[in-house]
Amino acid sequence: ATAQVPPPATMARSMGAVLPDEAVPARFAKPEPAPPTGEIKRPGRNNKAFLIGGGALVILLIIVGVIFMRQPKEDLRQMAALDDGKAPIGLPTEDPALAPPPVVTPQVAPPPSGPSPEQVAAIEAVKDFPLDGERGTVGNWLQYSYTASPGAGTEEWNASSTGDGGMLVEYRLVPGAAGGNGALYLFEIDPNGLVMGKNIEARQMLAGSPPPEAPKAKKKPVKKTAPKRARRPVYEEPKEVPLLPLPDAGELRPPAEDDGTFGSDTINSGL
C-alpha cells in the first residue's frame, strides 16, 4: 500500500513549526518585565492637599470663635432655645415679678424761650418814643422817675401781640430792698409806630403829667433804752469802825462803900 503523505501545512503543525502569519506578532511583542530585585520603593504621599485642608479648618474655627464671642448672652440663649423666646431646658426661668422696675428718667422742661424779634422791636420802639416838652423819651423818663436812686427797684419790660397787628408793651417796676411801691405802665404800639397809653399812668405820662411821687421809705422808730445801772459788786470790803477812847485811871477805880453813889440792888444792907 502506498503511504499517504500529509499536506505541508499539516506536517508543519505537527512538527511544531511556526507559520508565517503567527511569526509576525510574536516578533513585535514586548518582553515580559523581569521580576524586581532588592527593596521595593513605595511612592511618596502628597502632603500639599493635607496642609491646605488643615489650614482651612483652623481658619473656620477662628471665625466661629470670633462670632461666638461677639454674640450677646441673650442672643445665645435664644439661639439655644431655637429662637422661640423660651428658656432652654436646664436654665432657670426668670420671674417677671422679681425683675427690677424700669428706671424712669424725669422729663426736664425745656427752658423758657426768650422774646421774639418782633417783641424786642416793639419794646425798643416804646422806649425810644419821644415825649413833648423836652422830656426825652419814654424809656429815659421812666428810668429817671423810678430807678435813678440806687436800691429803688428793677425794671421789667414785656411785650405781647394784640392780634390786629399791634403790640402791647408792659413796663413794671419791682421794688427793691429800700421798699416803696411798684409801678405799672401799659402801652400799645400800632403797625405805624404810634404809641398810646392803655392805663391811667401811661396816659398821664404821655399827656405831660408828672409822675406820682414815690412814697418815702418808712424809718423804723429807734427805741430809747434806759441807761444801765452799775451793778454792785458781790463782795464788799468792810468799812472801818472808829476806835472809842480808852477810860482813864479815875474811871477804872472801883467806888468806895461810903460813897453815896455805891449801891446795889442785890446786897441787903440790914444784915
PDB file of C-alpha atoms in Angstrom:
ATOM      1  CA  ALA A   1       0.000   0.000   0.000  1.00  0.00           C
ATOM      2  CA  THR A   2       1.077   3.330  -0.684  1.00  0.00           C
ATOM      3  CA  ALA A   3       1.617   5.664   2.400  1.00  0.00           C
ATOM      4  CA  GLN A   4      -0.381   8.847   2.399  1.00  0.00           C
ATOM      5  CA  VAL A   5       1.715  11.921   2.749  1.00  0.00           C
ATOM      6  CA  PRO A   6       0.028  14.758   4.714  1.00  0.00           C
ATOM      7  CA  PRO A   7      -0.074  18.153   3.203  1.00  0.00           C
ATOM      8  CA  PRO A   8       2.743  20.549   4.036  1.00  0.00           C
ATOM      9  CA  ALA A   9       0.697  22.642   6.372  1.00  0.00           C
ATOM     10  CA  THR A  10      -0.306  19.649   8.426  1.00  0.00           C
ATOM     11  CA  MET A  11       3.205  18.468   8.635  1.00  0.00           C
ATOM     12  CA  ALA A  12       4.447  21.813   9.806  1.00  0.00           C
ATOM     13  CA  ARG A  13       1.925  21.976  12.619  1.00  0.00           C
ATOM     14  CA  SER A  14       2.654  18.534  13.796  1.00  0.00           C
ATOM     15  CA  MET A  15       6.345  19.173  13.824  1.00  0.00           C
ATOM     16  CA  GLY A  16       5.967  22.458  15.813  1.00  0.00           C
ATOM     17  CA  ALA A  17       6.945  24.805  13.025  1.00  0.00           C
ATOM     18  CA  VAL A  18       5.681  28.431  13.178  1.00  0.00           C
ATOM     19  CA  LEU A  19       3.520  29.561  10.383  1.00  0.00           C
ATOM     20  CA  PRO A  20       4.425  32.766   8.678  1.00  0.00           C
ATOM     21  CA  ASP A  21       1.209  34.556   9.850  1.00  0.00           C
ATOM     22  CA  GLU A  22       1.881  33.817  13.562  1.00  0.00           C
ATOM     23  CA  ALA A  23       5.540  34.713  13.407  1.00  0.00           C
ATOM     24  CA  VAL A  24       4.852  38.450  12.745  1.00  0.00           C
ATOM     25  CA  PRO A  25       3.017  39.323  16.025  1.00  0.00           C
ATOM     26  CA  ALA A  26       5.487  37.337  18.052  1.00  0.00           C
ATOM     27  CA  ARG A  27       8.319  39.346  16.676  1.00  0.00           C
ATOM     28  CA  PHE A  28       6.837  42.721  17.834  1.00  0.00           C
ATOM     29  CA  ALA A  29       5.597  41.573  21.267  1.00  0.00           C
ATOM     30  CA  LYS A  30       7.231  43.259  24.319  1.00  0.00           C
ATOM     31  CA  PRO A  31       9.268  41.058  26.540  1.00  0.00           C
ATOM     32  CA  GLU A  32       7.883  40.354  29.973  1.00  0.00           C
ATOM     33  CA  PRO A  33       9.397  42.561  32.703  1.00  0.00           C
ATOM     34  CA  ALA A  34      11.989  40.953  34.830  1.00  0.00           C
ATOM     35  CA  PRO A  35      10.989  40.295  38.442  1.00  0.00           C
ATOM     36  CA  PRO A  36      12.095  43.097  40.832  1.00  0.00           C
ATOM     37  CA  THR A  37      15.200  42.533  42.833  1.00  0.00           C
ATOM     38  CA  GLY A  38      16.087  44.236  46.187  1.00  0.00           C
ATOM     39  CA  GLU A  39      13.865  46.657  48.243  1.00  0.00           C
ATOM     40  CA  ILE A  40      10.649  47.842  46.681  1.00  0.00           C
ATOM     41  CA  LYS A  41      10.285  51.697  46.784  1.00  0.00           C
ATOM     42  CA  ARG A  42       6.800  52.921  47.671  1.00  0.00           C
ATOM     43  CA  PRO A  43       5.501  56.129  46.082  1.00  0.00           C
ATOM     44  CA  GLY A  44       5.644  59.214  48.427  1.00  0.00           C
ATOM     45  CA  ARG A  45       2.462  60.794  49.817  1.00  0.00           C
ATOM     46  CA  ASN A  46       1.176  64.147  48.525  1.00  0.00           C
ATOM     47  CA  ASN A  47       1.223  66.422  51.689  1.00  0.00           C
ATOM     48  CA  LYS A  48       0.116  69.575  49.879  1.00  0.00           C
ATOM     49  CA  ALA A  49      -3.590  68.725  49.945  1.00  0.00           C
ATOM     50  CA  PHE A  50      -3.364  67.749  53.628  1.00  0.00           C
ATOM     51  CA  LEU A  51      -1.812  71.098  54.593  1.00  0.00           C
ATOM     52  CA  ILE A  52      -4.426  73.066  52.656  1.00  0.00           C
ATOM     53  CA  GLY A  53      -7.273  71.198  54.335  1.00  0.00           C
ATOM     54  CA  GLY A  54      -5.782  71.673  57.826  1.00  0.00           C
ATOM     55  CA  GLY A  55      -5.294  75.419  57.273  1.00  0.00           C
ATOM     56  CA  ALA A  56      -8.894  75.844  56.096  1.00  0.00           C
ATOM     57  CA  LEU A  57     -10.146  74.010  59.186  1.00  0.00           C
ATOM     58  CA  VAL A  58      -8.126  76.260  61.526  1.00  0.00           C
ATOM     59  CA  ILE A  59      -9.442  79.425  59.818  1.00  0.00           C
ATOM     60  CA  LEU A  60     -13.018  78.147  60.124  1.00  0.00           C
ATOM     61  CA  LEU A  61     -12.573  77.504  63.861  1.00  0.00           C
ATOM     62  CA  ILE A  62     -11.199  81.025  64.385  1.00  0.00           C
ATOM     63  CA  ILE A  63     -14.171  82.611  62.582  1.00  0.00           C
ATOM     64  CA  VAL A  64     -16.654  80.586  64.642  1.00  0.00           C
ATOM     65  CA  GLY A  65     -14.884  81.613  67.871  1.00  0.00           C
ATOM     66  CA  VAL A  66     -14.996  85.320  66.972  1.00  0.00           C
ATOM     67  CA  ILE A  67     -18.712  85.149  66.156  1.00  0.00           C
ATOM     68  CA  PHE A  68     -19.365  83.309  69.419  1.00  0.00           C
ATOM     69  CA  MET A  69     -17.551  85.966  71.472  1.00  0.00           C
ATOM     70  CA  ARG A  70     -19.412  88.844  69.806  1.00  0.00           C
ATOM     71  CA  GLN A  71     -22.869  87.400  70.308  1.00  0.00           C
ATOM     72  CA  PRO A  72     -24.599  88.715  73.496  1.00  0.00           C
ATOM     73  CA  LYS A  73     -25.819  86.293  76.101  1.00  0.00           C
ATOM     74  CA  GLU A  74     -29.496  86.848  75.341  1.00  0.00           C
ATOM     75  CA  ASP A  75     -28.961  86.042  71.666  1.00  0.00           C
ATOM     76  CA  LEU A  76     -27.063  82.910  72.598  1.00  0.00           C
ATOM     77  CA  ARG A  77     -29.890  81.810  74.878  1.00  0.00           C
ATOM     78  CA  GLN A  78     -32.430  82.370  72.150  1.00  0.00           C
ATOM     79  CA  MET A  79     -30.252  80.516  69.693  1.00  0.00           C
ATOM     80  CA  ALA A  80     -30.036  77.622  72.140  1.00  0.00           C
ATOM     81  CA  ALA A  81     -33.823  77.737  72.569  1.00  0.00           C
ATOM     82  CA  LEU A  82     -34.298  77.613  68.762  1.00  0.00           C
ATOM     83  CA  ASP A  83     -35.340  81.276  68.773  1.00  0.00           C
ATOM     84  CA  ASP A  84     -38.762  80.579  70.310  1.00  0.00           C
ATOM     85  CA  GLY A  85     -38.319  83.006  73.209  1.00  0.00           C
ATOM     86  CA  LYS A  86     -38.473  80.219  75.809  1.00  0.00           C
ATOM     87  CA  ALA A  87     -35.718  79.357  78.218  1.00  0.00           C
ATOM     88  CA  PRO A  88     -33.811  76.225  77.229  1.00  0.00           C
ATOM     89  CA  ILE A  89     -34.024  73.094  79.296  1.00  0.00           C
ATOM     90  CA  GLY A  90     -31.762  73.301  82.323  1.00  0.00           C
ATOM     91  CA  LEU A  91     -31.665  77.117  82.559  1.00  0.00           C
ATOM     92  CA  PRO A  92     -33.569  78.852  85.390  1.00  0.00           C
ATOM     93  CA  THR A  93     -36.716  80.666  84.332  1.00  0.00           C
ATOM     94  CA  GLU A  94     -36.837  84.378  85.068  1.00  0.00           C
ATOM     95  CA  ASP A  95     -39.815  85.531  87.113  1.00  0.00           C
ATOM     96  CA  PRO A  96     -41.130  88.844  85.726  1.00  0.00           C
ATOM     97  CA  ALA A  97     -42.332  89.839  89.210  1.00  0.00           C
ATOM     98  CA  LEU A  98     -38.749  89.714  90.509  1.00  0.00           C
ATOM     99  CA  ALA A  99     -37.369  91.794  87.672  1.00  0.00           C
ATOM    100  CA  PRO A 100     -36.224  95.276  88.730  1.00  0.00           C
ATOM    101  CA  PRO A 101     -38.614  98.068  87.785  1.00  0.00           C
ATOM    102  CA  PRO A 102     -37.586 100.179  84.818  1.00  0.00           C
ATOM    103  CA  VAL A 103     -35.770 103.364  85.642  1.00  0.00           C
ATOM    104  CA  VAL A 104     -37.985 106.338  84.882  1.00  0.00           C
ATOM    105  CA  THR A 105     -35.965 109.378  83.938  1.00  0.00           C
ATOM    106  CA  PRO A 106     -37.680 112.662  84.805  1.00  0.00           C
ATOM    107  CA  GLN A 107     -38.505 114.796  81.840  1.00  0.00           C
ATOM    108  CA  VAL A 108     -36.780 118.131  82.078  1.00  0.00           C
ATOM    109  CA  ALA A 109     -38.942 121.011  80.990  1.00  0.00           C
ATOM    110  CA  PRO A 110     -37.426 122.994  78.139  1.00  0.00           C
ATOM    111  CA  PRO A 111     -36.049 126.376  79.158  1.00  0.00           C
ATOM    112  CA  PRO A 112     -38.385 129.292  78.520  1.00  0.00           C
ATOM    113  CA  SER A 113     -37.762 130.847  75.174  1.00  0.00           C
ATOM    114  CA  GLY A 114     -36.692 134.462  75.035  1.00  0.00           C
ATOM    115  CA  PRO A 115     -38.683 137.256  73.431  1.00  0.00           C
ATOM    116  CA  SER A 116     -39.172 137.093  69.691  1.00  0.00           C
ATOM    117  CA  PRO A 117     -37.589 139.681  67.382  1.00  0.00           C
ATOM    118  CA  GLU A 118     -40.995 141.349  66.952  1.00  0.00           C
ATOM    119  CA  GLN A 119     -41.380 141.724  70.725  1.00  0.00           C
ATOM    120  CA  VAL A 120     -37.879 143.147  71.104  1.00  0.00           C
ATOM    121  CA  ALA A 121     -38.547 145.642  68.305  1.00  0.00           C
ATOM    122  CA  ALA A 122     -41.826 146.743  69.941  1.00  0.00           C
ATOM    123  CA  ILE A 123     -40.147 147.293  73.340  1.00  0.00           C
ATOM    124  CA  GLU A 124     -37.347 149.347  71.783  1.00  0.00           C
ATOM    125  CA  ALA A 125     -39.877 151.415  69.811  1.00  0.00           C
ATOM    126  CA  VAL A 126     -41.774 152.308  73.012  1.00  0.00           C
ATOM    127  CA  LYS A 127     -38.554 153.172  74.847  1.00  0.00           C
ATOM    128  CA  ASP A 128     -37.440 155.477  72.018  1.00  0.00           C
ATOM    129  CA  PHE A 129     -40.840 157.158  71.605  1.00  0.00           C
ATOM    130  CA  PRO A 130     -40.292 160.938  72.143  1.00  0.00           C
ATOM    131  CA  LEU A 131     -42.278 162.938  74.692  1.00  0.00           C
ATOM    132  CA  ASP A 132     -43.277 166.565  74.311  1.00  0.00           C
ATOM    133  CA  GLY A 133     -41.938 169.348  76.484  1.00  0.00           C
ATOM    134  CA  GLU A 134     -38.298 168.292  76.173  1.00  0.00           C
ATOM    135  CA  ARG A 135     -38.883 165.361  78.482  1.00  0.00           C
ATOM    136  CA  GLY A 136     -36.820 162.984  76.429  1.00  0.00           C
ATOM    137  CA  THR A 137     -38.082 159.524  75.542  1.00  0.00           C
ATOM    138  CA  VAL A 138     -40.407 157.144  77.365  1.00  0.00           C
ATOM    139  CA  GLY A 139     -37.539 154.911  78.472  1.00  0.00           C
ATOM    140  CA  ASN A 140     -35.430 157.804  79.813  1.00  0.00           C
ATOM    141  CA  TRP A 141     -38.412 159.352  81.612  1.00  0.00           C
ATOM    142  CA  LEU A 142     -39.302 156.087  83.387  1.00  0.00           C
ATOM    143  CA  GLN A 143     -35.697 155.390  84.309  1.00  0.00           C
ATOM    144  CA  TYR A 144     -35.187 158.877  85.737  1.00  0.00           C
ATOM    145  CA  SER A 145     -38.506 158.790  87.614  1.00  0.00           C
ATOM    146  CA  TYR A 146     -38.119 155.402  89.317  1.00  0.00           C
ATOM    147  CA  THR A 147     -34.648 153.865  89.155  1.00  0.00           C
ATOM    148  CA  ALA A 148     -32.379 156.908  89.391  1.00  0.00           C
ATOM    149  CA  SER A 149     -31.570 156.258  93.052  1.00  0.00           C
ATOM    150  CA  PRO A 150     -29.709 153.072  93.956  1.00  0.00           C
ATOM    151  CA  GLY A 151     -31.801 150.332  95.508  1.00  0.00           C
ATOM    152  CA  ALA A 152     -35.091 151.773  94.235  1.00  0.00           C
ATOM    153  CA  GLY A 153     -36.005 148.646  92.269  1.00  0.00           C
ATOM    154  CA  THR A 154     -35.603 146.848  88.973  1.00  0.00           C
ATOM    155  CA  GLU A 155     -37.334 147.400  85.639  1.00  0.00           C
ATOM    156  CA  GLU A 156     -39.089 144.692  83.630  1.00  0.00           C
ATOM    157  CA  TRP A 157     -40.205 145.111  80.018  1.00  0.00           C
ATOM    158  CA  ASN A 158     -42.555 142.614  78.333  1.00  0.00           C
ATOM    159  CA  ALA A 159     -44.434 142.583  75.041  1.00  0.00           C
ATOM    160  CA  SER A 160     -47.259 140.544  73.535  1.00  0.00           C
ATOM    161  CA  SER A 161     -49.290 140.627  70.342  1.00  0.00           C
ATOM    162  CA  THR A 162     -52.771 142.169  70.300  1.00  0.00           C
ATOM    163  CA  GLY A 163     -53.962 140.133  67.307  1.00  0.00           C
ATOM    164  CA  ASP A 164     -54.662 143.090  64.990  1.00  0.00           C
ATOM    165  CA  GLY A 165     -51.056 143.771  64.039  1.00  0.00           C
ATOM    166  CA  GLY A 166     -50.256 145.835  67.129  1.00  0.00           C
ATOM    167  CA  MET A 167     -48.153 145.033  70.182  1.00  0.00           C
ATOM    168  CA  LEU A 168     -48.930 145.526  73.865  1.00  0.00           C
ATOM    169  CA  VAL A 169     -45.855 146.651  75.820  1.00  0.00           C
ATOM    170  CA  GLU A 170     -45.741 146.461  79.613  1.00  0.00           C
ATOM    171  CA  TYR A 171     -43.371 148.308  81.938  1.00  0.00           C
ATOM    172  CA  ARG A 172     -43.224 147.035  85.519  1.00  0.00           C
ATOM    173  CA  LEU A 173     -41.178 148.336  88.434  1.00  0.00           C
ATOM    174  CA  VAL A 174     -40.297 145.766  91.091  1.00  0.00           C
ATOM    175  CA  PRO A 175     -39.484 147.464  94.436  1.00  0.00           C
ATOM    176  CA  GLY A 176     -36.010 146.914  95.799  1.00  0.00           C
ATOM    177  CA  ALA A 177     -34.615 146.493  99.288  1.00  0.00           C
ATOM    178  CA  ALA A 178     -35.287 150.127 100.184  1.00  0.00           C
ATOM    179  CA  GLY A 179     -39.007 149.487  99.982  1.00  0.00           C
ATOM    180  CA  GLY A 180     -41.626 151.553  98.227  1.00  0.00           C
ATOM    181  CA  ASN A 181     -44.462 150.820  95.839  1.00  0.00           C
ATOM    182  CA  GLY A 182     -44.182 149.291  92.411  1.00  0.00           C
ATOM    183  CA  ALA A 183     -45.343 150.836  89.156  1.00  0.00           C
ATOM    184  CA  LEU A 184     -47.122 149.514  86.062  1.00  0.00           C
ATOM    185  CA  TYR A 185     -47.405 151.221  82.667  1.00  0.00           C
ATOM    186  CA  LEU A 186     -49.205 149.693  79.679  1.00  0.00           C
ATOM    187  CA  PHE A 187     -48.598 150.934  76.146  1.00  0.00           C
ATOM    188  CA  GLU A 188     -49.929 149.894  72.757  1.00  0.00           C
ATOM    189  CA  ILE A 189     -47.968 150.477  69.574  1.00  0.00           C
ATOM    190  CA  ASP A 190     -49.682 150.148  66.215  1.00  0.00           C
ATOM    191  CA  PRO A 191     -48.019 148.999  62.973  1.00  0.00           C
ATOM    192  CA  ASN A 192     -47.322 152.671  62.094  1.00  0.00           C
ATOM    193  CA  GLY A 193     -45.248 153.177  65.278  1.00  0.00           C
ATOM    194  CA  LEU A 194     -47.786 155.312  67.182  1.00  0.00           C
ATOM    195  CA  VAL A 195     -47.678 154.745  70.967  1.00  0.00           C
ATOM    196  CA  MET A 196     -50.858 155.047  73.050  1.00  0.00           C
ATOM    197  CA  GLY A 197     -51.456 154.641  76.764  1.00  0.00           C
ATOM    198  CA  LYS A 198     -53.614 151.733  77.927  1.00  0.00           C
ATOM    199  CA  ASN A 199     -53.886 152.577  81.649  1.00  0.00           C
ATOM    200  CA  ILE A 200     -54.140 155.817  83.633  1.00  0.00           C
ATOM    201  CA  GLU A 201     -50.436 156.003  84.461  1.00  0.00           C
ATOM    202  CA  ALA A 202     -49.386 155.628  80.828  1.00  0.00           C
ATOM    203  CA  ARG A 203     -51.950 158.204  79.603  1.00  0.00           C
ATOM    204  CA  GLN A 204     -50.871 160.773  82.212  1.00  0.00           C
ATOM    205  CA  MET A 205     -47.227 160.315  81.298  1.00  0.00           C
ATOM    206  CA  LEU A 206     -47.900 160.761  77.572  1.00  0.00           C
ATOM    207  CA  ALA A 207     -50.085 163.811  78.317  1.00  0.00           C
ATOM    208  CA  GLY A 208     -47.325 165.514  80.315  1.00  0.00           C
ATOM    209  CA  SER A 209     -48.439 164.958  83.925  1.00  0.00           C
ATOM    210  CA  PRO A 210     -45.649 164.492  86.462  1.00  0.00           C
ATOM    211  CA  PRO A 211     -45.163 161.023  87.818  1.00  0.00           C
ATOM    212  CA  PRO A 212     -46.688 160.216  91.180  1.00  0.00           C
ATOM    213  CA  GLU A 213     -44.269 160.737  93.998  1.00  0.00           C
ATOM    214  CA  ALA A 214     -42.957 157.526  95.273  1.00  0.00           C
ATOM    215  CA  PRO A 215     -43.594 157.175  98.993  1.00  0.00           C
ATOM    216  CA  LYS A 216     -40.523 157.504 101.066  1.00  0.00           C
ATOM    217  CA  ALA A 217     -39.310 154.515 102.876  1.00  0.00           C
ATOM    218  CA  LYS A 218     -40.544 154.425 106.417  1.00  0.00           C
ATOM    219  CA  LYS A 219     -37.869 154.590 109.012  1.00  0.00           C
ATOM    220  CA  LYS A 220     -38.226 152.290 111.895  1.00  0.00           C
ATOM    221  CA  PRO A 221     -38.510 154.195 115.208  1.00  0.00           C
ATOM    222  CA  VAL A 222     -35.483 153.844 117.369  1.00  0.00           C
ATOM    223  CA  LYS A 223     -36.349 152.616 120.808  1.00  0.00           C
ATOM    224  CA  LYS A 224     -34.768 154.599 123.616  1.00  0.00           C
ATOM    225  CA  THR A 225     -33.117 152.379 126.094  1.00  0.00           C
ATOM    226  CA  ALA A 226     -32.671 153.400 129.719  1.00  0.00           C
ATOM    227  CA  PRO A 227     -29.091 153.711 130.915  1.00  0.00           C
ATOM    228  CA  LYS A 228     -27.872 150.612 132.531  1.00  0.00           C
ATOM    229  CA  ARG A 229     -27.352 150.732 136.269  1.00  0.00           C
ATOM    230  CA  ALA A 230     -23.988 149.864 137.629  1.00  0.00           C
ATOM    231  CA  ARG A 231     -24.074 146.527 139.282  1.00  0.00           C
ATOM    232  CA  ARG A 232     -22.941 146.333 142.887  1.00  0.00           C
ATOM    233  CA  PRO A 233     -20.049 144.014 143.422  1.00  0.00           C
ATOM    234  CA  VAL A 234     -20.846 140.746 145.119  1.00  0.00           C
ATOM    235  CA  TYR A 235     -18.038 141.184 147.692  1.00  0.00           C
ATOM    236  CA  GLU A 236     -17.790 144.489 149.532  1.00  0.00           C
ATOM    237  CA  GLU A 237     -14.850 145.476 151.655  1.00  0.00           C
ATOM    238  CA  PRO A 238     -15.766 146.080 155.369  1.00  0.00           C
ATOM    239  CA  LYS A 239     -15.940 149.673 156.445  1.00  0.00           C
ATOM    240  CA  GLU A 240     -13.506 150.890 159.105  1.00  0.00           C
ATOM    241  CA  VAL A 241     -15.098 151.253 162.587  1.00  0.00           C
ATOM    242  CA  PRO A 242     -13.779 154.278 164.532  1.00  0.00           C
ATOM    243  CA  LEU A 243     -11.956 153.392 167.785  1.00  0.00           C
ATOM    244  CA  LEU A 244     -13.517 154.544 171.065  1.00  0.00           C
ATOM    245  CA  PRO A 245     -11.293 156.415 173.573  1.00  0.00           C
ATOM    246  CA  LEU A 246      -9.896 154.333 176.433  1.00  0.00           C
ATOM    247  CA  PRO A 247     -11.114 155.126 180.052  1.00  0.00           C
ATOM    248  CA  ASP A 248      -8.697 156.979 182.309  1.00  0.00           C
ATOM    249  CA  ALA A 249      -7.495 155.822 185.773  1.00  0.00           C
ATOM    250  CA  GLY A 250     -10.331 157.557 187.677  1.00  0.00           C
ATOM    251  CA  GLU A 251     -12.949 155.776 185.682  1.00  0.00           C
ATOM    252  CA  LEU A 252     -11.273 152.444 186.266  1.00  0.00           C
ATOM    253  CA  ARG A 253     -11.140 152.832 190.172  1.00  0.00           C
ATOM    254  CA  PRO A 254     -13.989 150.894 191.937  1.00  0.00           C
ATOM    255  CA  PRO A 255     -16.385 153.026 194.021  1.00  0.00           C
ATOM    256  CA  ALA A 256     -15.935 153.101 197.838  1.00  0.00           C
ATOM    257  CA  GLU A 257     -18.560 151.864 200.287  1.00  0.00           C
ATOM    258  CA  ASP A 258     -19.102 155.211 201.887  1.00  0.00           C
ATOM    259  CA  ASP A 259     -19.570 156.759 198.580  1.00  0.00           C
ATOM    260  CA  GLY A 260     -23.153 157.730 198.042  1.00  0.00           C
ATOM    261  CA  THR A 261     -23.017 156.557 194.614  1.00  0.00           C
ATOM    262  CA  PHE A 262     -22.326 152.981 195.669  1.00  0.00           C
ATOM    263  CA  GLY A 263     -25.397 150.854 195.839  1.00  0.00           C
ATOM    264  CA  SER A 264     -26.505 147.521 194.778  1.00  0.00           C
ATOM    265  CA  ASP A 265     -29.897 146.082 194.411  1.00  0.00           C
ATOM    266  CA  THR A 266     -28.577 142.647 195.203  1.00  0.00           C
ATOM    267  CA  ILE A 267     -26.973 143.400 198.605  1.00  0.00           C
ATOM    268  CA  ASN A 268     -29.211 143.506 201.703  1.00  0.00           C
ATOM    269  CA  SER A 269     -27.852 146.274 203.947  1.00  0.00           C
ATOM    270  CA  GLY A 270     -29.915 145.187 207.023  1.00  0.00           C
ATOM    271  CA  LEU A 271     -27.818 142.100 207.665  1.00  0.00           C
TER     272      LEU A 271
END
